[in-house]
Amino acid sequence: AVRPRRPPLPSPAALRCAAQSTRRPGPGGSPGRGPRPAPPLSRRAREEFRPRIVPYARDPNKPHRKVLRTRYIQTELGFHERLFVAVLTSKATLNTLAVAVNKTVAHHFPRLLYFTGLRSAKVPHGMVLVAHGDERPIWLMYETMHYIHQHFGSDYDWFYIMQDDTYAQAEQVKALVTHLSINQDVYLGRAEEFIGGDEQARYCHGGFGYLLSRSLLLKLHQHLDSCRNEILSVRPDEWLGRCIIDFLGITCTSQLQGQHYHTYELAQNAKPEKEDEEEFQVALAVHPVSDVTLMYRLHKHFSRIQLDRAYREIQDLQMQIRNLTSLTPAGEAGLTWPVGINAPFLPKSRFEVISWDYFTEQHLFSCPDGSPKCELSGASKADVSDIIESALEQLNSRYQPLLRFSKRQLLNGYRRFDPTRGMEYTLDLLLEAVTQKGHTHVLVKRVSLVRPLSKVEIIPMPYVTEATRVQLVLPLTVQDLDFVANFLDMFAMNTLDTHDNALLTLLFIYHPYDAQRVSQVDVFAAVKAMVGELEKRYAEVKIPWISVKTEVPSQVKLMDIVSKKHPVDTLFFLASVWTEINMEFLNRCRMNTISNWQVFFPVHFQEFNPALVYHGEQAASSSTDFLRDGRFDRHSFAEACFYNSDYMTARTKLAADILDQDEMLESMEVFDVFLHYSGLHLFRAVEPGLVQKYALRSCNPRLSEELYHHCMLSNLEGLASRSHLAMALFEQEQANST
């Protein structure tokens, strides 16, 4: 993002003093002296910060038109996001300090951009960089302020400007803005005096960062061009401070509304681990950070400070809870363990009992694939190791120096997930206890631990709309011909009749034998006739089809063919012939799929076999009863929503990895491509709006063993529930006995 060049700044030779900021004579010939008073906020400007609902009044003289309401209340009420962060970087520090800032504190801020004067700079991975094309410091500051106002001035309440040689405590900065009023002009930071200037005027030192309010930015923008032409300075922070003082009459302050902007200046060769001053402990910003290693050491040290502070607050809260519990009707008996964590879930029937999973240090006896025993590995192994280590740490902290424990063996381990409190563990540990005199004793001790659920975190997501066109892709084989008519009827009723922004492409998969006889007998002739009838009924609709000849209908190979025939910004919905398309799901497909961010793999609802569930009787007609007569098929990955550009990017990485080994594609699905070869979020969730009628799928034995196994499990588990299967077996035994 390079802005057009503006008139050049004065050359350095024209500067009066290297560290002094002055103003040129005004239009009348006399030099401007002292700050200009800022105009008071008008009533209209004050009202801008108050959310309001605009009533809808219908004009009886005009035809009625449907009112377009925003999807989010926040948008309709005119709320703004809280904080925007701008980091100023340079050619020398872009790949070092700027990357360190991005790895330490960037993920704590809701929105962070990097600004540089480089021209066509190579952007490090995971960073959003704005290049202005001129490395002069004043020009960079001018263009940055202009860019922030133009692109984010109407979206955020606070703007935090910092350099890449500054370490900022993100949580402290976010806490600061939550305590400040947004309807004031705020220029907050470390106040510094101008050299040779007015003693009352202060500017905010750029090395320690500074905070600007939205109202100040809106007023400042109209004076930026004047500041560029009239104010001379070699330091961008002094230039900005003089601009704010001269045209708005606002000076930098380090204290506002009872809030302090604490900073700390690092000495040369400073060691963060040994800094124990109170000024350092409470600092929001630390400067200067000379190298990348120092940035990481600062982040580690401040993270430890915040963690210790959090533990102290937890202990204080637990003590208060203990003191107050004795005053409650239940008394100390009502105190839950751990203190402050929700009480365990109490089942109301035997069907709600949460079962415990048994494990040892080597094996797990409740396996994801249903087998009775499997090796403990991956995240489960790391979880067990961590919980054993935590148990020993708690035992030693409680009994030392009298006893010191060391683990010999885990005898028994049990864990269960309680949705009201978190993961619970019970461990039987064989321990060796050593006394102060050196005597050893072996004992068995049972301990209970809880890994509580953490605070719910709202992940910032890019904004999407429901106006995106969805391109449905329907692969068809000869075995699917019986279900095509129902699919096309539902597609016409729920999308074509409602004028939904959705298109359909059919993918005819011919067996090589059928492909040779297509001139005599076309196995898909009936489907093509149905498509022709739809195109006659809806004159503006065209349903193209693509013919493919293959014995192994690999999902990835088929998607490769479709991807090449559509633009890169196409939103695909990879459907199956048993799916009943409706507008509700298509809207969720649009909202849950975000280009270059997230792909959506819905888990459809599979109805049970009506012959086993209803025994030939009429199925329940109520739409609210269908969820009782089926299940969400977690073994199927046939449906997917993704953008063509994201698929092409992941497919390119896959091609570089497997080279010419095309047989590997037969063992992969589109889900595997995104899982292993893209850095996108994979959103997989149950989708009650995606319903499939019961059908016995034909599992292709030429696919990989894993895909074939998933297909067979989907067929078997989709027959009926356990109660219905038990009833069918009982009736069969009764019939055989008679």
XYZ file of C-alpha atoms in Angstrom:
738
model
C 0.000 0.000 0.000
C 2.046 2.941 -1.290
C 0.473 6.392 -1.236
C 1.033 8.926 -4.060
C 3.949 11.277 -3.501
C 3.166 14.691 -2.104
C 5.309 17.889 -2.296
C 8.727 17.144 -0.760
C 9.662 18.225 2.747
C 12.326 20.896 3.299
C 15.869 19.649 3.025
C 17.862 19.039 6.216
C 20.016 22.067 5.400
C 17.038 24.325 5.990
C 16.525 23.128 9.541
C 17.333 25.705 12.205
C 18.385 23.255 14.888
C 18.729 19.481 14.980
C 16.503 19.128 18.019
C 14.391 22.285 17.879
C 10.887 22.703 16.456
C 9.693 26.108 15.226
C 6.970 27.491 12.992
C 7.347 29.550 9.863
C 5.703 32.948 9.610
C 1.990 32.778 9.032
C 0.182 34.272 6.056
C 0.301 37.726 7.617
C 4.066 37.717 7.918
C 4.277 37.422 11.715
C 5.549 34.220 13.254
C 3.006 32.071 15.067
C 3.712 32.195 18.800
C 2.114 29.992 21.432
C -0.512 27.325 21.037
C -3.733 28.091 19.272
C -6.781 27.327 21.421
C -8.721 24.315 20.222
C -12.316 25.044 19.264
C -14.809 23.607 21.749
C -16.701 20.489 20.853
C -19.941 21.325 19.158
C -23.203 19.761 20.261
C -23.232 17.677 17.103
C -19.728 16.361 17.846
C -20.748 15.449 21.399
C -23.813 13.618 20.153
C -21.640 11.571 17.791
C -20.322 9.502 20.704
C -23.783 8.529 21.939
C -25.343 5.415 20.392
C -28.782 6.050 18.998
C -31.472 4.158 17.125
C -32.811 5.882 14.033
C -36.580 5.208 13.872
C -38.121 4.010 10.654
C -40.997 6.149 9.408
C -42.880 4.864 6.404
C -44.067 7.417 3.838
C -47.654 6.496 2.873
C -47.199 8.155 -0.521
C -44.360 5.801 -1.515
C -44.571 2.061 -2.195
C -43.548 -0.175 0.692
C -40.005 -1.470 0.539
C -38.374 -4.002 2.804
C -36.060 -2.340 5.329
C -32.481 -3.630 5.257
C -31.366 -4.118 8.851
C -27.775 -4.672 9.857
C -26.802 -8.129 11.046
C -25.166 -6.911 14.260
C -26.589 -4.571 16.909
C -23.126 -3.064 17.323
C -23.179 -1.888 13.697
C -26.663 -0.401 13.934
C -25.901 1.480 17.153
C -22.671 2.862 15.728
C -20.276 1.313 18.240
C -16.563 1.457 17.491
C -13.788 -1.017 18.151
C -11.669 -0.244 21.173
C -7.996 0.003 20.181
C -5.876 0.274 17.033
C -2.084 -0.068 17.261
C 0.429 1.319 14.754
C 4.087 0.259 14.893
C 6.684 2.411 13.126
C 9.549 0.370 11.694
C 12.450 0.852 9.293
C 14.606 -0.988 6.800
C 17.213 -1.899 9.408
C 14.752 -3.292 11.981
C 11.880 -4.707 9.919
C 13.148 -8.302 9.979
C 14.503 -8.139 13.529
C 12.785 -5.911 16.096
C 9.503 -5.661 14.197
C 9.297 -9.449 13.982
C 10.051 -9.653 17.721
C 7.183 -7.240 18.433
C 4.910 -9.342 16.264
C 5.835 -12.542 18.132
C 5.544 -11.112 21.635
C 2.661 -8.650 21.944
C 0.939 -8.428 18.542
C -1.531 -11.245 19.251
C -2.721 -9.426 22.388
C -3.974 -6.415 20.412
C -7.193 -6.653 18.371
C -5.680 -4.793 15.368
C -2.022 -4.005 14.708
C -0.339 -2.660 11.555
C 3.289 -1.926 10.750
C 4.284 1.244 8.885
C 7.547 1.771 7.054
C 9.069 4.117 4.510
C 10.513 1.276 2.451
C 9.478 0.913 -1.140
C 8.261 -2.594 -2.144
C 9.415 -4.123 1.142
C 9.211 -7.896 1.608
C 6.638 -8.558 4.309
C 7.625 -11.085 7.016
C 5.161 -13.898 7.598
C 2.156 -13.044 9.750
C 2.555 -9.255 9.562
C 0.448 -6.577 7.853
C 2.780 -3.927 6.483
C 1.965 -0.529 4.971
C 4.846 0.869 2.882
C 4.766 4.612 2.130
C 7.812 4.716 -0.138
C 9.785 7.448 1.643
C 12.097 6.819 4.599
C 12.263 10.404 5.878
C 10.958 10.258 9.482
C 8.650 13.283 9.271
C 7.183 12.112 5.988
C 6.594 8.639 7.464
C 4.761 10.133 10.445
C 2.668 12.394 8.206
C 1.671 9.558 5.885
C 0.977 7.216 8.807
C -1.398 9.657 10.509
C -3.108 10.341 7.185
C -3.478 6.582 6.505
C -4.845 5.845 9.987
C -7.461 8.580 9.673
C -8.498 7.525 6.172
C -8.830 3.778 6.845
C -9.544 3.447 10.577
C -10.635 6.867 11.824
C -14.306 5.912 11.870
C -13.834 2.406 13.298
C -11.776 2.782 16.506
C -11.954 4.876 19.685
C -8.241 4.824 20.556
C -5.038 4.859 18.520
C -1.751 3.746 20.058
C 1.444 4.727 18.200
C 4.691 2.955 19.103
C 8.104 2.139 17.626
C 9.548 -1.296 17.021
C 12.269 -0.656 19.635
C 9.585 -0.312 22.323
C 8.246 -3.095 24.486
C 4.635 -2.396 25.447
C 2.654 -4.400 27.955
C -0.385 -5.092 25.816
C -2.725 -6.020 28.657
C -1.791 -2.871 30.573
C -2.383 -0.682 27.527
C -5.784 -2.284 26.927
C -6.687 -1.826 30.594
C -5.672 1.845 30.370
C -8.039 2.695 27.511
C -10.953 0.995 29.247
C -10.678 3.547 32.082
C -10.569 6.655 29.872
C -13.555 8.552 28.535
C -13.812 8.587 24.747
C -15.481 12.003 24.466
C -12.297 13.946 25.274
C -9.265 14.945 23.252
C -6.500 12.733 24.647
C -2.777 13.002 23.926
C -1.235 10.676 26.514
C 2.327 9.418 26.854
C 5.696 10.298 28.379
C 5.759 14.115 28.377
C 9.027 15.709 27.245
C 10.055 19.369 26.935
C 10.961 20.938 23.610
C 14.595 22.051 23.435
C 14.589 25.817 23.524
C 10.812 25.937 23.372
C 7.917 26.936 25.635
C 8.282 25.479 29.127
C 4.556 24.795 29.332
C 4.384 22.850 26.049
C 5.142 19.142 26.059
C 5.297 16.472 23.376
C 4.951 12.692 23.853
C 8.215 10.821 23.427
C 7.819 8.399 20.521
C 10.125 5.797 22.009
C 7.687 5.113 24.835
C 4.556 5.167 22.692
C 1.589 7.496 23.006
C -2.179 7.311 22.914
C -4.492 9.423 20.766
C -8.256 9.582 21.052
C -10.540 9.421 18.052
C -11.860 12.936 18.583
C -8.315 14.340 18.563
C -7.445 12.420 15.391
C -10.524 13.755 13.587
C -9.607 17.343 14.481
C -5.926 16.865 13.711
C -6.424 15.467 10.222
C -7.518 18.764 8.693
C -4.284 20.419 9.896
C -1.798 17.746 8.813
C -1.011 19.437 5.490
C -0.382 22.749 7.243
C 1.866 21.054 9.775
C 3.830 19.400 6.979
C 4.491 22.717 5.285
C 4.972 25.003 8.305
C 6.676 22.976 11.053
C 10.347 22.061 10.872
C 11.777 19.221 12.941
C 14.017 16.188 12.591
C 12.159 14.077 15.152
C 8.721 12.774 14.133
C 7.389 12.725 17.695
C 8.381 16.386 18.194
C 6.816 17.278 14.844
C 3.535 15.617 15.783
C 3.566 17.162 19.264
C 4.154 20.657 17.867
C 1.366 20.115 15.335
C -1.114 19.127 18.061
C -0.055 22.018 20.302
C -0.103 24.740 17.640
C -3.355 23.825 15.937
C -5.370 22.174 18.725
C -3.868 23.710 21.838
C -3.407 20.295 23.505
C -0.161 19.347 25.186
C 1.082 15.862 26.054
C 0.309 14.607 29.531
C 1.400 11.532 31.493
C -1.640 11.532 33.766
C -5.311 11.828 32.854
C -8.583 11.028 34.610
C -6.711 9.348 37.460
C -4.773 7.079 35.090
C -0.976 7.184 34.826
C 1.089 6.362 31.784
C 4.054 4.641 33.452
C 7.259 4.218 31.459
C 10.755 2.937 32.143
C 13.976 3.827 30.366
C 16.361 0.902 30.068
C 20.019 1.501 30.798
C 22.695 0.183 28.481
C 23.424 -3.530 29.003
C 20.417 -3.788 31.333
C 19.259 -7.193 32.554
C 15.450 -7.384 32.831
C 15.596 -10.331 35.233
C 17.389 -8.190 37.837
C 15.194 -5.102 37.502
C 13.140 -5.009 40.714
C 12.246 -1.327 40.954
C 8.594 -0.413 41.371
C 8.863 1.894 38.375
C 9.898 -1.055 36.212
C 7.202 -3.382 37.570
C 4.321 -1.042 36.682
C 5.699 0.264 33.359
C 3.367 0.212 30.356
C 6.246 0.791 27.932
C 9.984 0.115 28.118
C 12.526 1.845 25.854
C 15.027 1.502 24.241
C 15.121 -2.185 23.274
C 18.406 -2.583 21.466
C 18.169 -6.157 20.119
C 15.794 -9.049 19.553
C 17.054 -11.114 22.495
C 16.347 -8.265 24.896
C 12.796 -7.991 23.531
C 12.129 -11.666 24.252
C 13.722 -11.425 27.708
C 11.501 -8.469 28.547
C 8.440 -10.335 27.376
C 9.344 -13.376 29.473
C 9.979 -11.263 32.561
C 6.776 -9.224 32.297
C 4.781 -12.388 31.584
C 6.139 -13.840 34.813
C 5.183 -10.653 36.672
C 1.638 -10.816 35.316
C 1.392 -14.521 36.137
C 2.539 -13.976 39.737
C 0.106 -11.095 40.064
C -2.709 -13.322 38.796
C -1.836 -16.069 41.306
C -1.850 -13.548 44.156
C -5.252 -12.266 43.088
C -6.558 -15.848 42.958
C -5.315 -16.509 46.486
C -6.917 -13.294 47.772
C -10.221 -14.178 46.116
C -10.132 -17.705 47.530
C -9.538 -16.320 51.030
C -12.494 -13.948 50.641
C -14.692 -16.821 49.435
C -13.716 -18.920 52.480
C -14.525 -16.056 54.832
C -17.899 -15.378 53.238
C -18.921 -19.038 52.965
C -19.164 -19.358 56.750
C -21.903 -16.688 56.687
C -24.070 -18.544 54.175
C -26.927 -20.910 55.235
C -24.938 -23.965 54.125
C -21.891 -22.843 56.092
C -18.478 -24.324 55.392
C -20.172 -27.446 54.030
C -21.187 -25.407 50.977
C -17.572 -24.616 50.091
C -16.642 -26.312 46.827
C -13.233 -27.639 45.907
C -11.218 -26.074 44.392
C -12.328 -22.815 45.947
C -13.892 -20.541 43.363
C -14.481 -23.287 40.788
C -17.992 -24.454 39.949
C -19.284 -27.476 41.804
C -19.258 -30.811 39.928
C -22.175 -31.601 37.668
C -24.967 -33.526 39.420
C -26.710 -35.975 37.077
C -30.489 -36.188 37.322
C -30.666 -39.663 35.815
C -28.345 -42.528 34.999
C -28.206 -41.367 31.396
C -26.489 -38.111 32.447
C -23.659 -39.722 34.415
C -20.249 -38.621 33.111
C -17.994 -41.642 32.735
C -14.339 -41.776 33.760
C -11.620 -42.781 31.288
C -8.904 -45.079 32.635
C -5.263 -44.618 31.599
C -1.706 -45.497 32.532
C 1.567 -43.889 31.520
C 1.704 -46.074 28.401
C -1.871 -46.833 27.348
C -5.315 -45.310 27.128
C -8.354 -47.545 27.656
C -10.930 -45.299 26.025
C -9.784 -44.832 22.453
C -11.215 -42.449 19.837
C -11.695 -45.265 17.307
C -13.647 -47.407 19.773
C -10.926 -49.989 20.402
C -10.541 -51.090 24.051
C -6.848 -50.227 24.310
C -4.465 -47.941 22.434
C -1.079 -46.373 22.951
C -0.946 -43.092 24.834
C 0.567 -40.533 22.455
C 0.362 -36.997 21.211
C -1.641 -34.465 23.209
C -2.991 -37.128 25.585
C 0.529 -38.214 26.551
C 1.602 -34.613 27.100
C -1.520 -34.035 29.204
C -0.809 -37.045 31.448
C 2.858 -36.097 31.886
C 1.923 -32.525 32.775
C -0.700 -33.564 35.319
C 1.692 -35.998 37.067
C 4.359 -33.296 37.242
C 1.819 -30.834 38.680
C 0.748 -33.370 41.312
C 4.353 -33.882 42.486
C 4.944 -30.128 42.545
C 1.853 -29.562 44.727
C 2.798 -32.395 47.106
C 6.342 -31.110 47.556
C 5.208 -27.524 48.095
C 2.808 -28.711 50.802
C 5.059 -31.117 52.747
C 8.577 -29.709 52.295
C 10.952 -29.472 54.117
C 9.636 -32.357 56.200
C 9.196 -34.666 53.215
C 10.379 -34.707 49.619
C 8.465 -36.858 47.122
C 9.622 -38.455 43.902
C 7.553 -40.583 41.518
C 8.189 -44.233 41.004
C 5.118 -45.236 39.026
C 1.595 -44.243 38.103
C -0.567 -47.132 39.280
C -3.973 -45.924 38.105
C -5.208 -42.841 36.336
C -8.763 -41.616 35.753
C -10.005 -38.519 33.992
C -13.311 -37.088 32.814
C -14.463 -33.844 31.289
C -17.072 -31.981 33.305
C -18.598 -29.231 31.096
C -19.422 -27.124 34.174
C -15.852 -26.924 35.515
C -13.238 -28.571 33.313
C -11.098 -31.706 33.182
C -10.957 -33.726 36.420
C -8.197 -36.222 37.283
C -7.730 -38.893 39.954
C -4.241 -40.420 40.221
C -2.934 -43.336 42.295
C 0.799 -42.640 42.593
C 3.518 -44.912 43.916
C 5.854 -42.418 45.614
C 9.172 -42.459 47.385
C 9.248 -40.099 50.372
C 12.560 -38.849 51.789
C 12.661 -37.272 55.262
C 15.007 -34.550 56.475
C 17.257 -37.177 58.013
C 17.529 -39.071 54.744
C 15.206 -41.957 55.569
C 13.187 -43.242 52.616
C 9.756 -44.788 52.565
C 7.583 -46.035 49.700
C 3.885 -45.235 49.866
C 0.822 -45.025 47.648
C -1.077 -41.759 47.604
C -4.276 -40.804 45.775
C -4.527 -37.229 44.546
C -7.303 -35.336 42.777
C -6.674 -32.488 40.364
C -8.794 -30.170 38.237
C -7.785 -28.348 35.076
C -10.493 -25.639 35.109
C -12.041 -24.079 32.069
C -10.396 -20.764 31.301
C -12.087 -17.501 30.534
C -14.059 -17.473 27.300
C -12.099 -15.601 24.668
C -13.667 -13.788 21.733
C -11.402 -14.286 18.722
C -11.419 -11.307 16.340
C -12.609 -12.399 12.903
C -12.690 -10.563 9.568
C -16.092 -9.160 8.635
C -18.081 -11.045 5.989
C -21.529 -10.564 4.480
C -24.314 -12.800 3.238
C -24.222 -11.368 -0.285
C -21.483 -13.672 -1.561
C -22.413 -15.994 -4.412
C -22.132 -19.691 -3.567
C -21.010 -22.116 -6.268
C -22.416 -25.585 -5.519
C -20.367 -28.510 -6.844
C -22.193 -31.866 -6.995
C -20.154 -34.989 -7.908
C -22.363 -37.776 -9.337
C -21.666 -41.451 -9.958
C -23.894 -44.130 -11.431
C -24.861 -45.259 -7.909
C -26.267 -41.778 -7.160
C -28.829 -41.634 -9.970
C -31.782 -42.548 -7.727
C -31.265 -39.471 -5.559
C -30.567 -36.782 -8.179
C -34.230 -35.916 -8.793
C -34.857 -35.095 -5.124
C -31.694 -33.009 -4.948
C -32.641 -30.922 -8.002
C -36.200 -30.421 -6.702
C -34.916 -29.124 -3.348
C -32.348 -26.923 -5.100
C -35.019 -25.379 -7.338
C -37.468 -24.834 -4.483
C -35.011 -23.367 -1.930
C -32.654 -21.384 -4.186
C -34.096 -20.763 -7.653
C -37.619 -19.928 -6.488
C -36.277 -17.656 -3.743
C -33.709 -16.039 -6.099
C -30.874 -16.930 -3.755
C -27.405 -16.020 -5.005
C -26.307 -19.610 -5.668
C -25.224 -21.530 -8.769
C -24.872 -25.258 -9.441
C -22.248 -27.245 -11.353
C -22.691 -30.993 -11.899
C -19.710 -33.316 -12.086
C -20.507 -36.523 -13.997
C -18.063 -39.286 -13.025
C -17.982 -41.942 -15.755
C -16.517 -45.362 -15.258
C -14.120 -46.130 -18.155
C -16.516 -48.818 -19.426
C -19.476 -46.381 -19.412
C -17.372 -43.686 -21.029
C -16.639 -45.929 -24.039
C -20.373 -46.532 -24.574
C -21.512 -42.941 -24.034
C -22.344 -42.460 -27.735
C -24.741 -45.455 -27.614
C -25.976 -45.354 -24.006
C -25.357 -42.355 -21.746
C -25.875 -43.381 -18.119
C -26.427 -39.735 -17.179
C -28.921 -38.982 -19.962
C -31.844 -38.778 -17.516
C -29.992 -36.289 -15.324
C -29.124 -34.120 -18.318
C -32.802 -34.152 -19.296
C -33.750 -32.937 -15.795
C -31.218 -30.137 -16.083
C -32.691 -29.143 -19.435
C -36.174 -28.941 -17.902
C -34.879 -26.701 -15.106
C -33.194 -24.378 -17.597
C -36.465 -24.105 -19.549
C -38.423 -23.370 -16.379
C -35.905 -20.756 -15.196
C -34.752 -18.943 -18.321
C -32.035 -16.943 -16.539
C -30.434 -20.044 -14.961
C -27.677 -22.137 -16.531
C -26.513 -25.382 -14.917
C -23.237 -26.483 -16.514
C -21.798 -29.969 -16.159
C -18.321 -31.460 -16.402
C -17.635 -35.054 -17.486
C -14.784 -36.990 -15.889
C -13.574 -40.531 -16.664
C -12.000 -42.371 -13.723
C -12.206 -45.596 -11.748
C -11.211 -43.937 -8.458
C -13.242 -40.738 -7.845
C -10.698 -39.018 -5.621
C -12.184 -35.902 -4.058
C -8.964 -33.939 -4.507
C -8.554 -34.867 -8.201
C -12.158 -33.931 -8.922
C -11.747 -30.614 -7.123
C -8.623 -29.891 -9.168
C -10.703 -30.051 -12.347
C -13.443 -27.792 -10.977
C -10.990 -25.286 -9.486
C -9.350 -24.584 -12.850
C -12.696 -23.699 -14.450
C -13.737 -21.029 -11.907
C -12.315 -17.647 -10.807
C -10.047 -17.511 -7.773
C -12.624 -15.579 -5.679
C -15.297 -18.290 -6.068
C -16.909 -19.580 -2.869
C -17.370 -23.340 -3.339
C -19.838 -25.541 -1.521
C -18.852 -29.135 -2.153
C -22.164 -30.977 -1.734
C -23.369 -34.580 -1.838
C -26.393 -35.896 -3.691
C -28.243 -36.775 -0.454
C -28.085 -33.188 0.838
C -31.226 -31.071 1.002
C -30.111 -27.534 0.134
C -31.785 -24.648 1.972
C -31.175 -20.921 2.355
C -30.457 -21.175 6.080
C -27.419 -23.351 5.543
C -26.168 -21.390 2.526
C -26.101 -18.242 4.656
C -24.079 -20.044 7.321
C -21.764 -21.283 4.601
C -21.164 -17.667 3.577
C -20.677 -16.415 7.132
C -18.412 -19.245 8.317
C -16.099 -19.196 5.289
C -13.594 -16.339 5.240
C -11.085 -15.878 2.463
C -7.470 -16.355 3.583
C -8.692 -17.030 7.119
C -11.126 -19.917 7.604
C -12.761 -22.870 5.830
C -15.978 -24.557 6.948
C -16.614 -28.309 7.106
C -20.172 -28.853 8.379
C -21.238 -32.090 10.054
C -24.559 -32.974 8.429
C -27.492 -34.597 10.197
C -28.120 -38.140 8.913
C -31.606 -39.585 9.308
C -31.932 -43.191 10.448
C -33.333 -46.041 8.375
C -37.122 -45.535 8.525
C -37.698 -49.294 8.216
C -35.979 -49.816 11.575
C -37.179 -46.657 13.313
C -40.824 -46.509 12.252
C -41.435 -50.188 11.295
C -43.267 -49.146 8.165
C -45.395 -46.510 9.931
C -45.644 -42.894 8.831
C -42.692 -40.781 10.009
C -43.324 -37.816 12.254
C -44.271 -34.819 10.154
C -43.212 -32.195 12.670
C -39.982 -30.490 11.671
C -38.922 -30.399 15.325
C -38.880 -34.189 15.614
C -36.257 -35.015 13.011
C -33.333 -34.534 15.395
C -34.599 -37.457 17.464
C -34.571 -39.827 14.500
C -30.985 -39.509 13.322
C -27.472 -38.484 14.225
C -24.713 -36.084 13.186
C -22.368 -38.034 10.943
C -18.874 -37.157 12.172
C -17.292 -39.750 9.857
C -18.254 -37.847 6.701
C -16.194 -35.002 5.245
C -18.038 -34.841 1.935
C -19.504 -31.346 2.475
C -17.175 -28.349 2.580
C -17.264 -24.571 2.079
C -14.058 -22.839 0.975
C -12.726 -20.218 -1.405
C -11.001 -21.239 -4.597
C -7.973 -19.055 -3.809
C -7.437 -20.834 -0.486
C -7.730 -24.234 -2.140
C -5.267 -23.301 -4.887
C -2.726 -22.084 -2.312
C -2.958 -25.272 -0.256
C -2.947 -27.435 -3.376
C 0.277 -25.795 -4.558
C 1.988 -26.694 -1.277
C 0.668 -30.247 -1.561
C 2.035 -30.602 -5.100
C 5.480 -29.475 -3.955
C 5.401 -32.029 -1.138
C 4.275 -35.166 -2.989
C 5.901 -34.306 -6.346
C 4.558 -36.826 -8.904
C 3.040 -39.344 -6.466
C -0.537 -39.084 -7.741
C -1.568 -42.277 -5.968
C -1.325 -40.390 -2.670
C -4.219 -38.193 -3.800
C -6.513 -41.227 -3.743
C -6.048 -41.496 0.024
C -6.781 -37.804 0.696
C -9.848 -35.616 0.928
C -10.178 -31.857 0.647
C -10.221 -31.734 4.442
C -6.739 -33.299 4.555
C -5.419 -30.752 2.053
C -6.487 -27.811 4.220
C -5.469 -29.536 7.461
C -1.885 -30.313 6.454
C -1.054 -27.731 3.778
C -2.700 -24.476 4.842
C -2.416 -22.190 7.815
C -6.154 -21.468 7.818
C -8.638 -22.074 10.597
C -10.634 -25.281 10.035
C -14.101 -24.757 11.452
C -15.934 -28.071 11.850
C -19.289 -27.948 13.609
C -22.616 -29.744 13.644
C -25.046 -28.230 11.163
C -28.745 -28.886 11.912
C -29.737 -27.091 8.700
C -27.914 -29.667 6.568
C -30.164 -32.739 6.630
C -29.738 -35.927 4.604
C -32.314 -38.630 4.058
C -31.264 -42.172 4.820
C -29.447 -43.957 2.032
C -27.032 -46.864 1.977
C -23.821 -45.414 0.547
C -21.753 -47.409 -1.892
C -18.195 -47.496 -0.528
C -15.571 -47.716 -3.241
C -13.041 -50.419 -2.235
C -10.424 -48.863 -4.517
C -10.111 -45.839 -2.233
C -7.672 -45.863 0.677
C -8.283 -48.112 3.654
C -9.015 -45.139 5.929
C -11.598 -43.591 3.581
C -13.242 -46.955 3.036
C -13.335 -47.543 6.807
C -14.990 -44.152 7.415
C -17.588 -44.894 4.740
C -18.450 -48.265 6.292
C -18.721 -46.761 9.787
C -21.011 -44.056 8.436
C -23.300 -46.715 6.940
C -23.330 -48.873 10.065
C -23.893 -46.096 12.586
C -26.530 -44.539 10.343
C -28.860 -47.540 10.524
C -30.609 -46.676 13.777
C -30.042 -45.860 17.435
C -29.116 -48.517 19.975
C -32.654 -48.732 21.299
C -34.089 -49.229 17.807
C -31.471 -51.857 16.955
C -32.139 -53.660 20.235
C -35.862 -53.660 19.509
C -35.242 -55.010 15.996
C -33.083 -57.843 17.392
C -35.680 -58.613 20.036
C -38.465 -58.811 17.453
C -36.309 -61.018 15.236
C -35.623 -63.424 18.116
C -39.305 -63.487 18.955
C -40.141 -64.322 15.343
C -37.504 -67.077 15.200
C -38.705 -68.636 18.464
C -42.246 -68.891 17.195
